[in-house]
Amino acid sequence: MISLRFLLCFIFVSSVYATIVSHDGRAITIDGHRRVLLSGSIHYPRSTPEMWPDLIKKGKEGGLDAIETYVFWNAHEPTRRQYDFSGKLDLIRFLKTIQDEGLYGVLRIGPYACAEWNYGGFPVWLHNMPGMVFRTTNKAFMDEMQNFTTMIVDMVKKENLFASQGGPIILAQIENEYGNVMGPYGESGKAYIKWCANMAQSLNVGVPWIMCQQNDAPHPMLNTCNGFYCDNFVPNNPNTPKMWTENWTGWFKQWGGKNPHRTTEDVAFSVARFFQRGGTFNNYYMYHGGTNFDRTAGGPYITTSYDYDAPLDEYGNLNQPKYGHLKQLHDVLHSMEKTLTYGNISTIDFGNSASATIYKTKEGSSCFFGNGNENSDATISFRGESYVVPAWSITILPDCKNEAYNTAKITTQTSMMVKKPNEAEDTPSTLKWSWRPENMDNFVLKGKGESTQTQLFDQKVVTNDQSDYLWYMTTVKFKKRDPFLGKNMSLRVNCTAPVLHAFVNGKYIGNQHAENGKFNYIFEKDVKFKSGRNVIALLSITVGLANYGAFFESKPAGITGPISITGRNVDETIVKDLSAHKWSYKTGLNGFENQLFRTESMSKWSAPLGNDPVVVDLLGLGKGTAWVNGNNIGRYWPAFISSENGDNTLVLFEEMGGNPSLVNFQTTRVGSVCANVYEKNTIELSCDRKPISAIKFASFGNPDGNCGSFEKGTCESSNNTVDILTQECVGKEKCIIDVSTEKLGAPDCTGSARRLAVEAIC
């Protein structure tokens, strides 16, 4: 029995519409009621304001109680004391959209976000302030952090958006996963986290503050867990409920990497086991991942797509079966809310990783049967009944008698997404392209920049992160009889730039990019220098700045040297160090400065018909940046990926060369849906607001195979299952099938559970 003697309440007394948010050791309490809370992360800058209502509505329909988001400091304050809350950065509009849908909000102000976001959400100008050190007792940092945090809180208060004011926000977060990296900061780190707590508490938001991954979170901060599994997490205070702020539904993708995938069954298992072991708040990270537009992707090497294998895919489509299977779990957990938050808890250990957890109140009991064995099913005898629990699964029985849900038994359809050609174009494959080469003469021939220094600077210092691109240029003079000129010569660059292009006297000598996570490499090419003046021009390209780790702000970017020319012959090797030469710097490229992406003379295309999400396939290109109608939609790098395996205007900046004739626009939609469901269940087939056009396969008995490759088994219903489903489903946007012998006929199957396998074409 968990002690419930201590209760913390947060209330903003001046509002007659205030919602009282409190907590004890069992749960978050809202207006006097302990709650089972399911939440999902949707980051407002990773979608568009036009998408927000649909995404949030789908979250609600999926059984969520709340929407969580970070606040991204560098997006809102790109230049010190100059703020941007327009368009997809309209935080207040996003929070009001959550409120309009009747959901709660969780506001993770940070302002450190991580989130695979560029520089973890910190503005680079912050790094360039004198004496600056991030996330420690550094006065300059604390002053800037407090200024931004206070500004966000004041904005939200002004719109009455905290629950204490009648708004949707029930929780706020300060800092983020600091406990994971705290060690190297020593005593200053401990003092800093206490300062964070005191600063946050002084803002009087009227709702609890959380600190994730912070086992020494100072009172009254609530420490929470992040990870793939948090069922063993124990808060540092017995009066803090067991809360999970990041249940990773998948993972992020890096350039050149594979698409990450976490199975639906495993996500469901992690949630069910968390609630079995006393959890009452679960947030999915991510529920909708979205897109890293513009230059927001961090890393380095985080891709433009932030799909995350989330329940809603990058484009906002339902990722089935993950979305539907979790929705069913949420419905069951909500039905048990009172029992889970007020019931006495007892546990039975059956051995071999099998257990039962019973929550009991005066009104009744609810049970979880868990099987943590990854290889074998468990048979549990309980109150005179026998239950088979599949390997690595949880069975939930709201009345401790009848199975309502099992994490390994999916009764939701699988949706197979397809990309369709742009039907609004007569010849979508023949876009007319206009190319303008970058004028680089001032750089590669003259070595002229904007500033000059006799040392090599970190790229962040020079660019202030206003561009991915920085030219490093220097001039080297050789006399006619210089001993270097008679030797085999090479240019050697120690580089921390993710991508490097090199020119000598206007001639392109090569490029190199970091691989396998090693962002410190040596570029070396043979070069023929001439007597007299030689111009070396190096183009350093960042692909997202580091976003995680202790002192990550000090990780170098760009070309920090040394840089040298080496001359070799059979007798000797001579090295000429250029690191302390006079180096000229130029941020950006002319095409960006001249805003060619806003021109009317570039490739035009008509928007695809209908409401399906639009994607641009950049197959055939190398690496660069893409704009649509003047909006930067992010970086592309298909050349790296392939090595692993009305009128609208599209503008591409191509760095490495490629063939634009293969570029095309497509829509993404559900192409087919499948299900493989045991008897005594129902299955809903849906083509996402489009009619089902045909039943490709259907068999009730013991069919084999997977979605897209089903085959009939050794037994099957005597009735024609295809005909039955055709009559029930074809021409409809959705249909519900009762998987039973009454509906489908009785197969002659012995010794195996009977299943319906079906594939429908949309």
Short mmCIF file of C-alpha atoms in Angstrom, two decimals, residues 345-684:
data_model
loop_
_atom_site.label_atom_id
_atom_site.label_comp_id
_atom_site.label_asym_id
_atom_site.label_seq_id
_atom_site.Cartn_x
_atom_site.Cartn_y
_atom_site.Cartn_z
CA ILE A 345 -1.63 -3.25 -5.08
CA SER A 346 -0.53 -6.87 -4.68
CA THR A 347 1.72 -9.05 -6.82
CA ILE A 348 2.04 -12.79 -7.45
CA ASP A 349 5.31 -14.15 -8.86
CA PHE A 350 4.79 -17.31 -10.94
CA GLY A 351 8.47 -17.72 -11.79
CA ASN A 352 10.20 -17.67 -15.18
CA SER A 353 9.46 -13.91 -15.51
CA ALA A 354 5.69 -14.40 -15.23
CA SER A 355 3.68 -12.40 -12.72
CA ALA A 356 0.25 -11.04 -11.86
CA THR A 357 -0.45 -7.60 -10.42
CA ILE A 358 -3.82 -6.97 -8.81
CA TYR A 359 -5.28 -3.53 -8.16
CA LYS A 360 -8.19 -3.80 -5.71
CA THR A 361 -10.78 -1.31 -4.47
CA LYS A 362 -14.08 -1.81 -2.66
CA GLU A 363 -15.84 -1.70 -6.03
CA GLY A 364 -13.73 -4.39 -7.68
CA SER A 365 -10.34 -5.48 -9.01
CA SER A 366 -8.26 -5.09 -12.17
CA CYS A 367 -5.37 -7.34 -13.16
CA PHE A 368 -2.22 -7.37 -15.27
CA PHE A 369 -0.69 -10.70 -16.23
CA GLY A 370 2.90 -10.14 -17.36
CA ASN A 371 5.30 -12.42 -19.20
CA GLY A 372 8.80 -10.96 -19.44
CA ASN A 373 10.25 -14.09 -21.04
CA GLU A 374 11.24 -13.24 -24.61
CA ASN A 375 11.12 -16.81 -25.92
CA SER A 376 8.29 -18.79 -24.37
CA ASP A 377 4.62 -18.33 -23.58
CA ALA A 378 3.44 -18.51 -19.98
CA THR A 379 0.39 -20.31 -18.65
CA ILE A 380 -0.99 -18.56 -15.57
CA SER A 381 -3.52 -20.17 -13.25
CA PHE A 382 -5.55 -17.54 -11.42
CA ARG A 383 -8.75 -17.91 -9.42
CA GLY A 384 -9.56 -21.25 -10.96
CA GLU A 385 -8.97 -20.16 -14.55
CA SER A 386 -6.04 -20.75 -16.90
CA TYR A 387 -4.61 -17.97 -19.10
CA VAL A 388 -1.96 -18.21 -21.82
CA VAL A 389 0.21 -15.07 -21.99
CA PRO A 390 2.42 -14.92 -25.11
CA ALA A 391 6.16 -14.31 -24.78
CA TRP A 392 7.15 -10.72 -23.96
CA SER A 393 3.59 -9.51 -23.48
CA ILE A 394 1.12 -8.19 -20.95
CA THR A 395 -2.50 -9.28 -20.68
CA ILE A 396 -4.92 -6.81 -19.10
CA LEU A 397 -8.13 -7.96 -17.40
CA PRO A 398 -10.15 -4.97 -16.14
CA ASP A 399 -12.34 -7.31 -14.05
CA CYS A 400 -9.55 -9.83 -13.24
CA LYS A 401 -11.49 -12.42 -15.20
CA ASN A 402 -11.89 -11.55 -18.88
CA GLU A 403 -8.96 -10.64 -21.13
CA ALA A 404 -9.59 -7.23 -22.69
CA TYR A 405 -6.18 -6.64 -24.22
CA ASN A 406 -2.86 -8.31 -24.86
CA THR A 407 0.13 -6.31 -26.06
CA ALA A 408 1.27 -9.05 -28.48
CA LYS A 409 -2.16 -9.68 -30.04
CA ILE A 410 -2.77 -7.01 -32.64
CA THR A 411 -6.37 -6.60 -33.76
CA THR A 412 -5.73 -3.41 -35.71
CA GLN A 413 -5.11 -3.21 -39.45
CA THR A 414 -1.69 -2.66 -40.96
CA SER A 415 -1.67 0.21 -43.48
CA MET A 416 0.72 -0.03 -46.42
CA MET A 417 1.59 3.48 -47.58
CA VAL A 418 2.30 4.22 -51.24
CA LYS A 419 3.45 7.28 -53.17
CA LYS A 420 1.36 8.27 -56.18
CA PRO A 421 2.46 10.42 -59.14
CA ASN A 422 1.25 14.02 -59.32
CA GLU A 423 -2.02 13.75 -61.25
CA ALA A 424 -2.27 17.54 -61.61
CA GLU A 425 0.64 17.52 -64.08
CA ASP A 426 0.25 16.22 -67.65
CA THR A 427 3.91 15.27 -67.72
CA PRO A 428 5.15 15.31 -64.11
CA SER A 429 8.45 13.74 -65.08
CA THR A 430 9.46 16.63 -67.36
CA LEU A 431 9.87 19.57 -65.01
CA LYS A 432 11.66 22.40 -66.74
CA TRP A 433 14.77 23.32 -64.84
CA SER A 434 16.76 26.52 -64.89
CA TRP A 435 20.24 26.30 -63.39
CA ARG A 436 22.47 29.15 -62.24
CA PRO A 437 26.02 28.27 -61.22
CA GLU A 438 27.39 29.78 -58.03
CA ASN A 439 29.81 32.61 -58.82
CA MET A 440 32.87 31.70 -56.79
CA ASP A 441 35.56 33.75 -58.51
CA ASN A 442 36.06 36.09 -55.56
CA PHE A 443 36.68 33.09 -53.34
CA VAL A 444 38.52 30.47 -55.38
CA LEU A 445 40.55 32.85 -57.57
CA LYS A 446 40.95 35.97 -55.45
CA GLY A 447 40.56 34.64 -51.91
CA LYS A 448 38.50 37.68 -50.93
CA GLY A 449 36.31 37.42 -47.83
CA GLU A 450 34.53 39.60 -45.29
CA SER A 451 37.09 39.39 -42.49
CA THR A 452 40.72 38.38 -42.03
CA GLN A 453 42.51 36.77 -39.09
CA THR A 454 45.90 35.14 -38.59
CA GLN A 455 44.38 31.96 -37.19
CA LEU A 456 41.79 29.31 -37.94
CA PHE A 457 38.44 29.89 -36.24
CA ASP A 458 35.67 27.49 -35.28
CA GLN A 459 32.87 27.87 -37.81
CA LYS A 460 30.31 28.76 -35.11
CA VAL A 461 32.39 31.78 -34.10
CA VAL A 462 32.48 33.21 -37.61
CA THR A 463 29.00 32.41 -38.95
CA ASN A 464 26.97 32.73 -35.75
CA ASP A 465 25.15 29.79 -37.39
CA GLN A 466 23.53 32.05 -39.96
CA SER A 467 24.57 29.59 -42.68
CA ASP A 468 25.82 26.04 -43.22
CA TYR A 469 28.58 27.42 -45.43
CA LEU A 470 31.88 29.11 -44.57
CA TRP A 471 34.79 29.86 -46.89
CA TYR A 472 38.31 29.64 -45.43
CA MET A 473 40.78 31.31 -47.85
CA THR A 474 44.48 32.04 -47.79
CA THR A 475 47.26 32.96 -50.22
CA VAL A 476 50.60 31.14 -50.42
CA LYS A 477 53.55 32.53 -52.39
CA PHE A 478 56.43 30.49 -53.75
CA LYS A 479 59.62 31.86 -55.28
CA LYS A 480 60.76 30.37 -58.59
CA ARG A 481 63.56 28.48 -56.90
CA ASP A 482 61.58 27.50 -53.81
CA PRO A 483 62.60 23.92 -52.83
CA PHE A 484 58.92 23.04 -52.46
CA LEU A 485 58.22 23.40 -56.16
CA GLY A 486 60.57 20.61 -57.10
CA LYS A 487 58.79 18.07 -54.99
CA ASN A 488 55.58 16.05 -55.03
CA MET A 489 53.24 18.36 -53.16
CA SER A 490 49.99 17.80 -51.29
CA LEU A 491 47.50 19.86 -49.32
CA ARG A 492 46.65 18.35 -45.93
CA VAL A 493 43.65 19.61 -43.89
CA ASN A 494 42.74 18.40 -40.41
CA CYS A 495 39.01 18.95 -40.50
CA THR A 496 35.97 18.88 -38.21
CA ALA A 497 33.58 20.02 -40.94
CA PRO A 498 30.97 17.39 -41.79
CA VAL A 499 31.60 18.21 -45.47
CA LEU A 500 34.62 19.87 -47.10
CA HIS A 501 35.20 21.10 -50.67
CA ALA A 502 38.70 22.25 -51.66
CA PHE A 503 39.98 24.52 -54.44
CA VAL A 504 43.51 25.60 -55.38
CA ASN A 505 43.95 28.45 -57.88
CA GLY A 506 40.35 28.08 -58.96
CA LYS A 507 40.66 24.36 -59.65
CA TYR A 508 38.44 21.95 -57.74
CA ILE A 509 40.70 19.34 -56.15
CA GLY A 510 38.13 17.25 -54.27
CA ASN A 511 35.77 16.84 -51.35
CA GLN A 512 35.35 14.68 -48.30
CA HIS A 513 32.68 14.09 -45.67
CA ALA A 514 32.70 12.59 -42.22
CA GLU A 515 31.64 8.96 -41.97
CA ASN A 516 30.74 6.44 -39.29
CA GLY A 517 30.21 9.10 -36.66
CA LYS A 518 33.83 10.32 -36.87
CA PHE A 519 33.71 14.07 -37.38
CA ASN A 520 37.45 14.63 -37.15
CA TYR A 521 39.23 13.47 -40.28
CA ILE A 522 42.17 14.33 -42.56
CA PHE A 523 41.63 15.52 -46.12
CA GLU A 524 44.76 15.21 -48.27
CA LYS A 525 45.14 15.65 -52.02
CA ASP A 526 48.09 15.99 -54.36
CA VAL A 527 48.33 19.54 -55.67
CA LYS A 528 50.55 21.26 -58.23
CA PHE A 529 51.39 24.71 -56.90
CA LYS A 530 52.97 27.39 -59.09
CA SER A 531 55.63 29.98 -58.51
CA GLY A 532 54.16 33.24 -57.36
CA ARG A 533 50.74 33.63 -55.76
CA ASN A 534 48.54 30.58 -55.01
CA VAL A 535 45.00 30.79 -53.63
CA ILE A 536 43.69 28.03 -51.37
CA ALA A 537 39.90 28.14 -50.83
CA LEU A 538 38.21 25.65 -48.53
CA LEU A 539 34.43 25.49 -48.26
CA SER A 540 33.36 24.07 -44.90
CA ILE A 541 29.76 22.83 -44.62
CA THR A 542 27.94 21.97 -41.43
CA VAL A 543 25.06 19.48 -41.47
CA GLY A 544 23.53 20.30 -38.10
CA LEU A 545 25.46 21.18 -34.95
CA ALA A 546 25.99 18.84 -31.99
CA ASN A 547 22.98 18.71 -29.68
CA TYR A 548 23.90 16.37 -26.81
CA GLY A 549 26.55 15.68 -24.19
CA ALA A 550 28.45 17.47 -21.45
CA PHE A 551 29.94 20.74 -22.77
CA PHE A 552 28.63 19.89 -26.23
CA GLU A 553 28.72 23.60 -27.11
CA SER A 554 32.51 23.40 -27.26
CA LYS A 555 32.63 20.60 -29.83
CA PRO A 556 34.46 22.09 -32.83
CA ALA A 557 32.82 22.70 -36.18
CA GLY A 558 34.51 23.74 -39.38
CA ILE A 559 38.26 23.73 -39.99
CA THR A 560 40.27 24.12 -36.82
CA GLY A 561 43.51 22.80 -38.33
CA PRO A 562 46.29 22.29 -38.60
CA ILE A 563 46.49 22.90 -42.36
CA SER A 564 49.76 22.26 -44.15
CA ILE A 565 51.47 21.82 -47.50
CA THR A 566 53.77 18.84 -47.73
CA GLY A 567 56.58 18.45 -50.26
CA ARG A 568 58.21 15.05 -50.75
CA ASN A 569 60.99 13.49 -52.77
CA VAL A 570 63.31 10.55 -52.25
CA ASP A 571 65.61 12.57 -50.02
CA GLU A 572 63.35 14.57 -47.74
CA THR A 573 59.91 15.72 -46.69
CA ILE A 574 59.22 19.40 -46.04
CA VAL A 575 56.08 20.59 -44.24
CA LYS A 576 54.82 24.16 -44.44
CA ASP A 577 52.23 24.88 -41.70
CA LEU A 578 49.55 27.33 -42.86
CA SER A 579 47.52 27.41 -39.65
CA ALA A 580 48.85 30.83 -38.57
CA HIS A 581 48.66 32.29 -42.07
CA LYS A 582 46.39 35.21 -42.80
CA TRP A 583 42.98 33.58 -43.39
CA SER A 584 40.07 35.34 -45.01
CA TYR A 585 36.51 34.29 -44.13
CA LYS A 586 33.21 34.54 -46.01
CA THR A 587 29.92 33.28 -44.58
CA GLY A 588 27.32 31.83 -46.94
CA LEU A 589 27.02 31.62 -50.70
CA ASN A 590 25.93 34.17 -53.29
CA GLY A 591 22.84 32.21 -54.32
CA PHE A 592 21.56 32.36 -50.75
CA GLU A 593 22.37 36.04 -50.34
CA ASN A 594 20.71 36.91 -53.65
CA GLN A 595 17.69 34.80 -52.64
CA LEU A 596 17.50 32.92 -55.92
CA PHE A 597 14.99 30.65 -54.20
CA ARG A 598 12.47 33.49 -54.46
CA THR A 599 12.86 33.97 -58.21
CA GLU A 600 10.02 33.35 -60.65
CA SER A 601 12.24 31.79 -63.26
CA MET A 602 12.85 28.48 -61.57
CA SER A 603 11.11 25.11 -62.00
CA LYS A 604 7.33 25.41 -61.67
CA TRP A 605 4.81 22.70 -60.94
CA SER A 606 1.13 22.38 -60.13
CA ALA A 607 0.09 21.17 -56.70
CA PRO A 608 -1.24 17.62 -56.65
CA LEU A 609 -5.01 17.27 -56.50
CA GLY A 610 -6.82 16.35 -53.27
CA ASN A 611 -5.81 16.55 -49.61
CA ASP A 612 -3.08 13.92 -49.48
CA PRO A 613 0.35 14.97 -48.17
CA VAL A 614 2.77 16.05 -50.91
CA VAL A 615 6.36 14.79 -51.01
CA VAL A 616 9.20 15.70 -53.33
CA ASP A 617 11.40 12.83 -54.49
CA LEU A 618 14.94 14.16 -55.07
CA LEU A 619 16.32 10.95 -56.53
CA GLY A 620 19.27 11.60 -58.79
CA LEU A 621 20.64 14.56 -56.86
CA GLY A 622 23.72 14.74 -54.65
CA LYS A 623 23.47 17.02 -51.63
CA GLY A 624 21.98 20.44 -51.02
CA THR A 625 18.98 22.46 -49.90
CA ALA A 626 15.45 22.71 -51.30
CA TRP A 627 12.85 25.49 -51.26
CA VAL A 628 9.19 25.47 -52.26
CA ASN A 629 7.63 28.87 -52.91
CA GLY A 630 10.50 30.54 -51.07
CA ASN A 631 10.17 28.32 -47.99
CA ASN A 632 13.22 26.30 -47.01
CA ILE A 633 11.97 22.72 -46.63
CA GLY A 634 15.34 21.41 -45.51
CA ARG A 635 18.52 19.66 -46.54
CA TYR A 636 18.65 16.70 -48.91
CA TRP A 637 21.40 14.12 -49.40
CA PRO A 638 20.14 11.17 -51.46
CA ALA A 639 23.65 10.42 -52.68
CA PHE A 640 24.64 9.55 -49.10
CA ILE A 641 21.48 7.53 -48.53
CA SER A 642 21.87 5.48 -51.69
CA SER A 643 25.37 4.49 -50.69
CA GLU A 644 23.77 2.68 -47.78
CA ASN A 645 21.29 1.03 -49.73
CA GLY A 646 -1.59 26.56 -58.42
CA ASP A 647 1.88 27.11 -59.74
CA ASN A 648 4.53 26.35 -57.22
CA THR A 649 8.24 26.98 -57.46
CA LEU A 650 10.86 24.44 -56.50
CA VAL A 651 14.43 25.70 -56.06
CA LEU A 652 17.37 23.42 -55.37
CA PHE A 653 20.88 24.35 -54.33
CA GLU A 654 23.04 21.45 -55.45
CA GLU A 655 26.52 21.08 -53.93
CA MET A 656 27.83 17.88 -55.45
CA GLY A 657 26.24 17.63 -58.88
CA GLY A 658 23.29 15.49 -59.90
CA ASN A 659 20.59 14.85 -62.48
CA PRO A 660 17.40 16.85 -61.78
CA SER A 661 15.44 15.08 -64.52
CA LEU A 662 14.50 12.37 -62.01
CA VAL A 663 13.03 14.83 -59.48
CA ASN A 664 9.25 14.51 -59.17
CA PHE A 665 6.34 15.34 -56.90
CA GLN A 666 4.14 12.67 -55.39
CA THR A 667 1.36 12.26 -52.87
CA THR A 668 1.49 9.73 -50.06
CA ARG A 669 -1.59 7.74 -49.15
CA VAL A 670 -2.80 4.35 -47.94
CA GLY A 671 -2.40 1.85 -50.79
CA SER A 672 -3.67 -1.26 -49.04
CA VAL A 673 -4.63 -2.46 -45.59
CA CYS A 674 -4.10 -5.84 -43.99
CA ALA A 675 -5.12 -7.68 -40.86
CA ASN A 676 -4.42 -11.04 -39.25
CA VAL A 677 -6.87 -11.38 -36.38
CA TYR A 678 -7.81 -14.23 -34.07
CA GLU A 679 -11.38 -15.47 -33.69
CA LYS A 680 -13.69 -13.71 -31.19
CA ASN A 681 -12.38 -10.27 -32.11
CA THR A 682 -13.57 -7.58 -34.46
CA ILE A 683 -11.44 -5.83 -37.07
CA GLU A 684 -12.02 -2.44 -38.63
#
